């Protein structure tokens, strides 16, 4: 086993102690969103979107969005607290682990949490009869990709701040606009050009579009390849930023 | 003798600020070695360099014969570190704190469990093995942190102010456990600003001030070199002690006037006290005591408060 795997194991042991508190929200959140938007709003969207019923159209977007929410949840307060309050990272740095092990182990745990949330959502969607394609499980891979593309740079951000008021800024000015304008609830074509750029620039829309292709059984085409490459670029840049921030904090 | 820590001209800079300004240190296997100094003297920076989490800015440093710049993880796998502030896992129970940490060293789960139980026994926390960390007292948390520093059976244990903030009973228990470790042949390196701690535990120590080493030796040797055998503390009823200072001239090696008392550094305290009476100075109180490391420390680093 590589040292990074020991760090993942640590986070899993920790999670075993706390999972009950988060399990309910992991299952209840998709249920509520599905009822509220899919069924509630969907009743007003007669004729569906792009030729599919609104519920079927919105579910893949919600899965990608859920993955991103899980990524944000794990990449903000826990990271800040491991540096500032609980000092967990410093305890790990005193052990024979490298910065890449400490960061990689924690990111691997975040991927686990992302996969858990996305799978729960997909399961609920199946119960609602909103899944029709055999390609649907691919949406979990997409969830991991977009989840990492968001969590890695967010970890870098959380590692750069010393107070959680900066997290409120992140939520308000980055996460909220991204969640609203990334084609989760309505196609980005209905947005003014400026806001469409927001969708193009940030990771979520790329994940939503890929997820939708998978769930509806559509061919992603060249645009799909572009999405994957763009998300991989976010992953790589995010890792690089997070690694240099961690280095700065842990090796001083 | 084998040097576990070998430093020559070791420097640590943070931007413009020089925290450690060219120190030479050698710590031999089996020794208990102390870094003493006021806040900001460079003790913790030195400890972090020794713990291989802080690359030196200059000079030579070898830990366990290896180069920390290249072999950080390899060196750390043979060190135990007890930081100044407890960074235990509050979500985990007492035993899990040890077993999860042991995993970072690649210790198999079964071995980790066994070793955790032995170590909890050693630090007298067996009864709390399954309890949460949060409700433990300060002394218990510190003992748990020390136990965690021992999970990899380290050759050298680094302790940054191991008893700061503990009550007297808790301090004595920690000292007694550390002394036991030393008897088992573990090399101890600690920082402290408690003089009694240094006298209790350290075979040898250095006094640091402003990033430099200002004195080095055994506690006994330092007292002999920088202080007298005994100290007479005189309190006069008058407003100012200053007025009495000249009347005491010629007594002892050195005289220090403090706002509330006068210290006479002498070889024979009783003789000096008699002489004070002989000059009919009638102090309100006289205390004759042995010179301590604290006298050395204050003499070398001054009485000015450093925050």
XYZ file of C-alpha atoms in Angstrom:
559
model
C 0.000 0.000 0.000
C 1.242 3.490 -0.757
C 1.304 6.027 2.066
C -1.548 7.948 0.383
C -3.776 4.898 0.876
C -3.093 5.034 4.628
C -4.359 8.608 4.629
C -7.514 7.511 2.781
C -7.921 4.766 5.368
C -7.661 7.360 8.131
C -10.470 9.422 6.609
C -12.616 6.317 6.178
C -12.145 5.363 9.843
C -13.126 8.905 10.752
C -16.159 8.696 8.461
C -17.274 5.471 10.111
C -17.699 7.543 13.265
C -19.723 10.303 11.637
C -21.519 8.774 8.647
C -24.914 8.558 10.331
C -25.182 12.327 10.535
C -24.578 12.716 6.799
C -26.375 9.586 5.563
C -29.815 11.070 6.030
C -29.044 14.214 4.050
C -27.348 12.126 1.340
C -30.664 10.342 0.762
C -33.193 13.006 1.721
C -31.683 15.797 -0.372
C -32.098 14.003 -3.708
C -35.600 12.987 -2.709
C -36.595 16.571 -1.937
C -34.962 18.059 -5.022
C -36.528 15.391 -7.172
C -39.978 16.129 -5.745
C -39.570 19.902 -5.760
C -38.040 20.450 -9.168
C -38.677 17.293 -11.127
C -42.271 16.729 -10.132
C -43.306 20.168 -8.852
C -41.732 22.493 -11.416
C -41.946 19.750 -14.024
C -45.759 19.934 -13.890
C -45.555 23.482 -15.328
C -43.047 22.600 -18.029
C -45.419 20.995 -20.428
C -43.775 19.545 -23.468
C -40.493 18.979 -21.643
C -37.055 20.224 -22.746
C -35.197 19.150 -25.891
C -37.969 16.645 -26.535
C -37.733 14.752 -23.223
C -39.953 15.061 -20.122
C -38.661 17.716 -17.672
C -37.997 15.173 -14.894
C -35.836 13.036 -17.213
C -34.070 16.147 -18.450
C -33.316 17.603 -15.022
C -32.178 14.435 -13.192
C -28.741 14.113 -14.896
C -28.069 17.779 -14.149
C -29.057 17.256 -10.539
C -26.688 14.295 -10.255
C -23.752 16.359 -11.512
C -24.832 19.201 -9.255
C -25.073 16.840 -6.271
C -21.552 15.592 -6.986
C -20.338 19.182 -6.958
C -22.209 19.970 -3.729
C -20.605 16.945 -2.059
C -17.207 18.049 -3.382
C -17.699 21.554 -1.988
C -18.895 20.222 1.358
C -15.761 18.122 1.804
C -13.297 20.606 0.324
C -14.204 23.624 2.430
C -14.820 23.413 6.201
C -13.020 20.101 6.761
C -9.871 21.352 4.998
C -9.940 24.672 6.826
C -10.447 22.934 10.145
C -7.674 20.384 9.501
C -5.312 23.318 9.099
C -6.672 25.848 11.571
C -8.548 24.116 14.367
C -7.890 20.380 14.541
C -4.367 20.527 13.030
C -4.840 17.069 11.550
C -2.618 17.822 8.553
C 0.241 18.878 10.811
C 0.034 15.621 12.745
C 0.160 13.769 9.415
C 3.105 15.842 8.206
C 5.129 14.686 11.223
C 4.633 11.059 10.105
C 6.559 9.639 7.155
C 4.018 10.989 4.637
C 4.737 13.358 1.777
C 2.572 16.377 0.999
C 1.214 14.490 -2.029
C 0.151 11.589 0.241
C -1.666 13.879 2.678
C -3.432 15.773 -0.112
C -4.018 12.739 -2.331
C -5.427 10.655 0.525
C -7.880 13.362 1.464
C -8.928 13.967 -2.152
C -9.440 10.224 -2.596
C -11.782 10.309 0.374
C -13.636 13.234 -1.195
C -14.077 11.166 -4.369
C -15.534 8.407 -2.233
C -18.042 10.825 -0.728
C -18.883 12.226 -4.166
C -19.472 8.736 -5.520
C -21.684 7.924 -2.553
C -23.874 11.012 -3.051
C -24.147 10.558 -6.821
C -24.999 6.862 -6.443
C -27.691 7.634 -3.868
C -29.177 10.183 -6.252
C -29.064 7.776 -9.175
C -30.792 5.162 -7.024
C -33.587 7.565 -6.116
C -33.905 8.524 -9.807
C -34.361 4.874 -10.742
C -37.196 4.635 -8.190
C -38.830 7.680 -9.759
C -38.647 6.040 -13.169
C -36.393 8.797 -14.476
C -33.664 6.484 -15.832
C -34.095 4.981 -19.287
C -30.647 4.326 -20.779
C -28.139 1.542 -20.132
C -25.447 4.205 -20.357
C -26.810 5.801 -17.164
C -24.129 4.324 -14.824
C -21.546 6.294 -16.806
C -22.964 9.350 -15.105
C -21.171 8.208 -11.940
C -17.828 8.461 -13.755
C -18.840 11.934 -14.873
C -19.772 12.762 -11.274
C -16.276 11.731 -10.144
C -14.652 13.774 -12.900
C -16.592 16.965 -12.262
C -16.361 16.362 -8.501
C -12.576 16.261 -8.656
C -12.474 19.236 -11.015
C -14.296 21.241 -8.339
C -12.845 19.775 -5.145
C -9.162 20.127 -6.063
C -9.215 23.914 -6.667
C -11.612 24.362 -3.728
C -9.141 22.543 -1.466
C -6.482 24.957 -2.706
C -8.760 27.870 -1.790
C -9.582 26.474 1.657
C -5.882 25.911 2.301
C -5.173 29.574 1.551
C -7.551 31.155 4.056
C -7.529 31.394 7.830
C -11.145 32.194 8.604
C -14.418 30.704 7.438
C -15.822 34.074 6.417
C -13.853 33.570 3.202
C -15.845 30.398 2.632
C -19.053 32.430 2.695
C -17.563 34.574 -0.078
C -16.772 31.460 -2.105
C -20.312 30.169 -1.649
C -21.941 33.429 -2.654
C -19.799 34.494 -5.574
C -18.645 31.214 -7.077
C -20.704 28.228 -6.015
C -24.149 29.789 -6.120
C -23.789 31.346 -9.615
C -22.237 28.113 -10.861
C -25.172 26.059 -9.533
C -27.742 28.428 -11.061
C -26.201 29.073 -14.466
C -24.782 25.690 -15.439
C -27.744 24.201 -17.267
C -28.954 22.164 -14.320
C -32.471 23.598 -14.200
C -32.803 25.084 -17.706
C -30.692 25.026 -20.889
C -27.900 27.616 -20.892
C -29.114 28.752 -24.332
C -31.779 30.763 -22.515
C -29.104 32.774 -20.687
C -27.641 36.090 -21.894
C -24.190 35.677 -23.439
C -22.343 37.006 -20.366
C -23.851 34.352 -18.125
C -23.304 31.699 -20.758
C -19.605 32.450 -20.404
C -19.942 31.704 -16.694
C -21.305 28.288 -17.601
C -18.563 27.646 -20.158
C -15.759 28.732 -17.833
C -16.724 26.881 -14.661
C -16.612 23.073 -14.412
C -20.221 22.223 -13.569
C -21.879 22.804 -16.976
C -19.384 20.470 -18.659
C -20.285 17.779 -16.164
C -24.019 18.445 -16.526
C -23.852 18.122 -20.305
C -21.850 14.882 -20.147
C -24.134 13.497 -17.480
C -27.183 14.319 -19.592
C -25.705 12.510 -22.606
C -25.088 9.441 -20.464
C -28.519 9.398 -18.816
C -30.457 10.066 -22.016
C -28.288 7.704 -24.047
C -27.103 10.403 -26.462
C -23.767 10.355 -28.312
C -21.515 12.993 -26.672
C -19.595 13.647 -29.908
C -16.671 16.074 -30.169
C -18.233 18.418 -27.651
C -18.141 15.525 -25.164
C -14.420 15.062 -25.729
C -13.925 18.790 -25.242
C -15.867 18.595 -21.940
C -13.670 15.758 -20.680
C -10.452 17.528 -21.623
C -11.613 20.789 -20.080
C -12.559 19.043 -16.820
C -9.226 17.217 -16.772
C -7.517 20.578 -17.127
C -9.428 21.829 -14.051
C -8.367 18.663 -12.196
C -4.706 19.128 -13.097
C -4.644 22.843 -12.333
C -6.571 22.252 -9.094
C -4.154 19.543 -7.976
C -1.167 21.705 -8.771
C -2.601 24.678 -6.855
C -3.677 22.561 -3.890
C -0.300 20.849 -3.731
C 1.598 24.119 -3.704
C -0.739 25.580 -1.066
C -0.337 22.477 1.118
C 3.415 22.615 0.712
C 3.442 26.218 1.786
C 1.472 25.451 4.927
C 3.052 22.139 5.934
C 6.697 22.562 4.936
C 7.783 25.850 6.441
C 29.652 8.218 20.114
C 27.039 8.298 17.378
C 25.344 11.650 16.781
C 21.587 11.452 16.185
C 21.463 15.186 15.576
C 24.421 16.888 13.968
C 24.058 20.584 13.150
C 26.714 23.061 12.077
C 25.913 26.700 11.408
C 22.231 25.805 11.129
C 20.111 28.728 9.949
C 16.375 29.241 9.533
C 15.071 32.401 7.892
C 11.491 33.475 7.308
C 11.829 36.234 4.737
C 13.808 38.998 6.399
C 13.503 37.476 9.861
C 16.203 35.090 11.064
C 14.675 32.679 13.573
C 17.743 30.453 13.982
C 21.042 32.163 13.451
C 23.819 29.625 12.939
C 23.728 27.067 15.738
C 25.940 24.016 16.329
C 24.310 21.065 18.072
C 25.245 17.438 18.648
C 22.905 15.028 20.359
C 24.172 11.554 21.132
C 22.180 8.339 21.308
C 20.498 7.758 24.661
C 20.826 11.345 25.794
C 18.112 13.646 27.082
C 18.833 16.972 25.478
C 17.057 20.264 26.113
C 16.586 23.517 24.245
C 15.917 26.313 26.722
C 15.054 29.866 25.941
C 12.444 32.581 26.174
C 9.625 32.824 23.630
C 10.952 33.655 20.181
C 14.426 32.283 20.917
C 14.206 29.894 17.948
C 13.520 26.666 19.861
C 10.427 25.602 17.949
C 11.948 26.488 14.579
C 14.938 24.338 15.474
C 12.653 21.501 16.539
C 10.735 21.656 13.266
C 13.962 21.428 11.294
C 15.005 18.422 13.363
C 11.542 16.890 12.801
C 12.114 17.256 9.035
C 9.021 19.356 8.395
C 10.978 22.552 7.854
C 13.919 22.717 5.444
C 16.965 24.571 6.807
C 17.785 27.895 5.128
C 21.492 27.338 5.586
C 24.181 25.327 7.301
C 24.549 21.614 7.749
C 22.013 19.297 9.356
C 22.046 15.530 9.644
C 19.400 13.563 11.543
C 20.081 9.889 12.322
C 22.991 10.245 9.908
C 20.664 11.167 7.035
C 19.995 14.370 5.115
C 16.549 15.819 5.954
C 16.364 17.571 2.572
C 16.501 14.229 0.762
C 15.370 11.587 3.235
C 12.528 13.374 5.091
C 10.019 10.485 5.139
C 12.745 7.950 5.976
C 13.929 9.991 8.946
C 10.401 10.761 10.135
C 9.590 7.057 10.157
C 12.170 6.687 12.950
C 11.175 9.783 14.972
C 8.394 10.435 17.448
C 6.961 13.929 17.617
C 4.938 15.425 20.452
C 3.868 18.912 19.356
C 3.322 21.865 21.655
C -0.432 21.886 21.049
C -2.253 18.575 21.121
C -3.552 17.728 17.659
C -5.437 14.573 18.541
C -8.419 13.356 16.533
C -11.479 14.367 18.485
C -13.821 12.226 16.372
C -11.875 9.055 17.179
C -11.656 7.275 20.483
C -8.456 7.020 22.483
C -7.286 3.697 21.041
C -8.149 4.646 17.460
C -6.010 7.743 17.822
C -3.031 5.440 18.184
C -4.019 2.757 15.670
C -4.830 5.188 12.828
C -1.594 7.070 13.425
C 0.349 3.808 13.432
C -1.008 3.082 9.952
C 0.796 6.169 8.591
C 4.007 4.295 9.417
C 2.823 1.241 7.508
C 2.405 -0.764 10.727
C 0.010 -3.711 10.167
C -3.395 -3.333 11.854
C -2.885 -6.241 14.239
C 0.490 -4.983 15.413
C -0.942 -1.471 15.729
C -3.724 -2.697 18.005
C -1.334 -4.598 20.230
C 1.085 -1.707 20.425
C -1.752 0.730 21.164
C -2.800 -1.355 24.155
C 0.784 -1.544 25.439
C 1.255 2.190 25.066
C -2.055 3.030 26.742
C -0.861 0.903 29.599
C 2.457 2.762 29.630
C 0.807 6.204 29.823
C -1.845 4.918 32.251
C -4.833 5.428 29.970
C -5.947 1.804 29.536
C -9.234 2.439 31.268
C -10.049 5.226 28.827
C -9.171 3.225 25.699
C -12.712 3.300 24.320
C -13.668 6.768 25.453
C -13.741 9.888 23.323
C -10.810 12.282 23.377
C -12.759 15.464 24.062
C -13.645 14.865 27.744
C -10.065 13.879 28.704
C -8.159 16.229 31.005
C -5.192 18.234 29.732
C -2.749 15.811 31.334
C -4.468 12.796 29.798
C -4.477 14.385 26.353
C -0.782 15.135 26.650
C -0.046 11.568 27.702
C -2.064 10.321 24.752
C -0.092 12.602 22.431
C 3.126 11.203 23.893
C 1.824 7.649 23.403
C 0.998 8.503 19.803
C 4.568 9.732 19.324
C 5.744 6.266 20.398
C 3.639 4.064 18.083
C 6.512 3.555 15.652
C 8.996 2.678 18.418
C 11.087 5.737 17.569
C 14.801 6.031 18.226
C 14.420 9.676 19.117
C 11.413 11.524 20.539
C 10.971 15.266 20.016
C 8.893 17.006 22.679
C 7.968 20.646 22.235
C 7.161 22.027 25.701
C 5.792 18.707 26.938
C 4.279 19.950 30.197
C 3.228 23.507 29.395
C -0.260 24.143 30.739
C -0.447 21.040 32.936
C -1.158 21.019 36.657
C 1.639 19.845 39.023
C 0.370 16.255 39.377
C 0.035 15.891 35.627
C 3.501 17.363 35.074
C 5.120 14.945 37.484
C 3.419 11.990 35.854
C 4.647 13.098 32.423
C 8.192 13.574 33.754
C 8.156 10.171 35.341
C 7.030 8.518 32.066
C 9.669 10.425 30.088
C 12.312 9.388 32.564
C 11.209 5.777 32.074
C 11.585 6.177 28.322
C 15.062 7.519 28.773
C 15.958 4.505 30.895
C 14.795 2.308 28.032
C 17.426 3.982 25.868
C 15.193 6.327 23.866
C 16.867 9.607 22.991
C 14.808 12.571 24.179
C 14.994 16.059 22.730
C 12.808 18.656 24.349
C 12.184 22.357 24.482
C 11.027 23.991 27.660
C 11.032 27.208 29.551
C 10.511 25.443 32.854
C 13.823 25.306 34.624
C 12.764 22.526 36.958
C 11.807 20.467 33.915
C 15.228 20.950 32.377
C 16.984 20.092 35.666
C 14.806 17.010 36.113
C 15.095 15.564 32.654
C 18.071 16.864 30.725
C 21.574 15.425 30.726
C 22.683 18.314 28.633
C 21.102 21.470 27.367
C 21.649 24.617 25.379
C 20.259 28.019 26.269
C 19.016 29.876 23.178
C 18.361 33.568 22.870
C 17.627 35.520 19.699
C 18.274 32.496 17.484
C 21.724 31.806 18.907
C 23.109 29.433 21.507
C 24.335 31.468 24.462
C 25.382 28.611 26.760
C 25.757 24.855 26.674
C 26.388 22.121 29.202
C 24.820 19.974 31.905
C 22.430 21.762 34.292
C 25.049 21.431 37.064
C 27.895 22.751 34.929
C 25.841 25.710 33.737
C 24.987 26.690 37.305
C 28.638 26.446 38.275
C 29.730 28.472 35.287
C 27.108 31.210 35.241
C 25.947 31.473 38.827
C 27.224 31.020 42.350
C 26.501 28.081 44.588
C 23.873 29.904 46.620
C 21.596 32.906 46.387
C 20.411 35.146 49.219
C 17.110 36.911 48.595
C 16.652 40.015 50.730
C 13.461 42.040 51.037
C 13.612 45.446 52.647
C 10.530 47.153 54.023
C 11.378 50.467 52.350
C 9.693 51.649 49.158
C 12.849 51.349 47.098
C 15.295 48.480 47.404
C 17.770 50.629 45.439
C 18.918 52.542 48.550
C 20.176 49.363 50.190
C 22.176 48.219 47.209
C 25.228 50.347 47.969
C 25.167 49.369 51.609
C 25.548 45.775 50.493
C 28.556 46.535 48.314
C 31.343 43.971 48.406
C 29.109 41.117 49.433
C 29.175 38.113 47.132
C 30.101 37.807 43.449
C 27.183 39.702 42.047
C 24.188 41.656 43.217
C 20.914 42.163 41.433
C 18.294 44.733 42.384
C 14.701 43.851 41.567
C 11.659 46.037 42.281
C 10.698 43.953 45.312
C 13.942 42.395 46.494
C 17.709 42.193 46.169
C 19.506 39.021 45.091
C 22.996 38.310 46.362
C 24.951 35.673 44.436
C 27.322 34.105 46.946
C 29.153 30.888 47.691
C 28.031 30.647 51.296
C 24.543 31.970 51.867
C 24.473 31.752 55.638
C 27.753 33.598 55.989
C 26.488 36.374 53.711
C 23.195 36.603 55.636
C 25.161 36.981 58.867
C 27.241 39.738 57.302
C 24.036 41.559 56.292
C 22.878 41.393 59.921
C 26.368 42.524 60.986
C 25.975 45.706 58.928
C 22.700 46.172 60.875
C 20.589 46.462 57.729
C 17.609 44.527 59.152
C 15.806 43.252 56.026
C 12.117 42.305 56.398
C 12.904 38.812 55.121
C 15.966 36.727 54.255
C 15.894 33.610 52.120
C 18.967 31.510 51.478
C 18.579 29.010 48.624
C 20.654 26.999 46.227
C 21.323 28.520 42.865
C 19.075 27.087 40.155
C 19.018 26.892 36.405
C 16.506 29.718 36.555
C 19.236 32.040 37.834
C 21.443 31.007 34.932
C 18.613 31.449 32.491
C 17.649 34.920 33.701
C 21.284 35.958 33.867
C 21.862 34.867 30.254
C 18.607 35.904 28.607
C 17.691 38.881 30.784
C 14.610 39.690 32.773
C 12.869 41.654 30.056
C 9.534 40.150 29.155
C 9.399 38.680 25.664
C 5.901 38.108 24.314
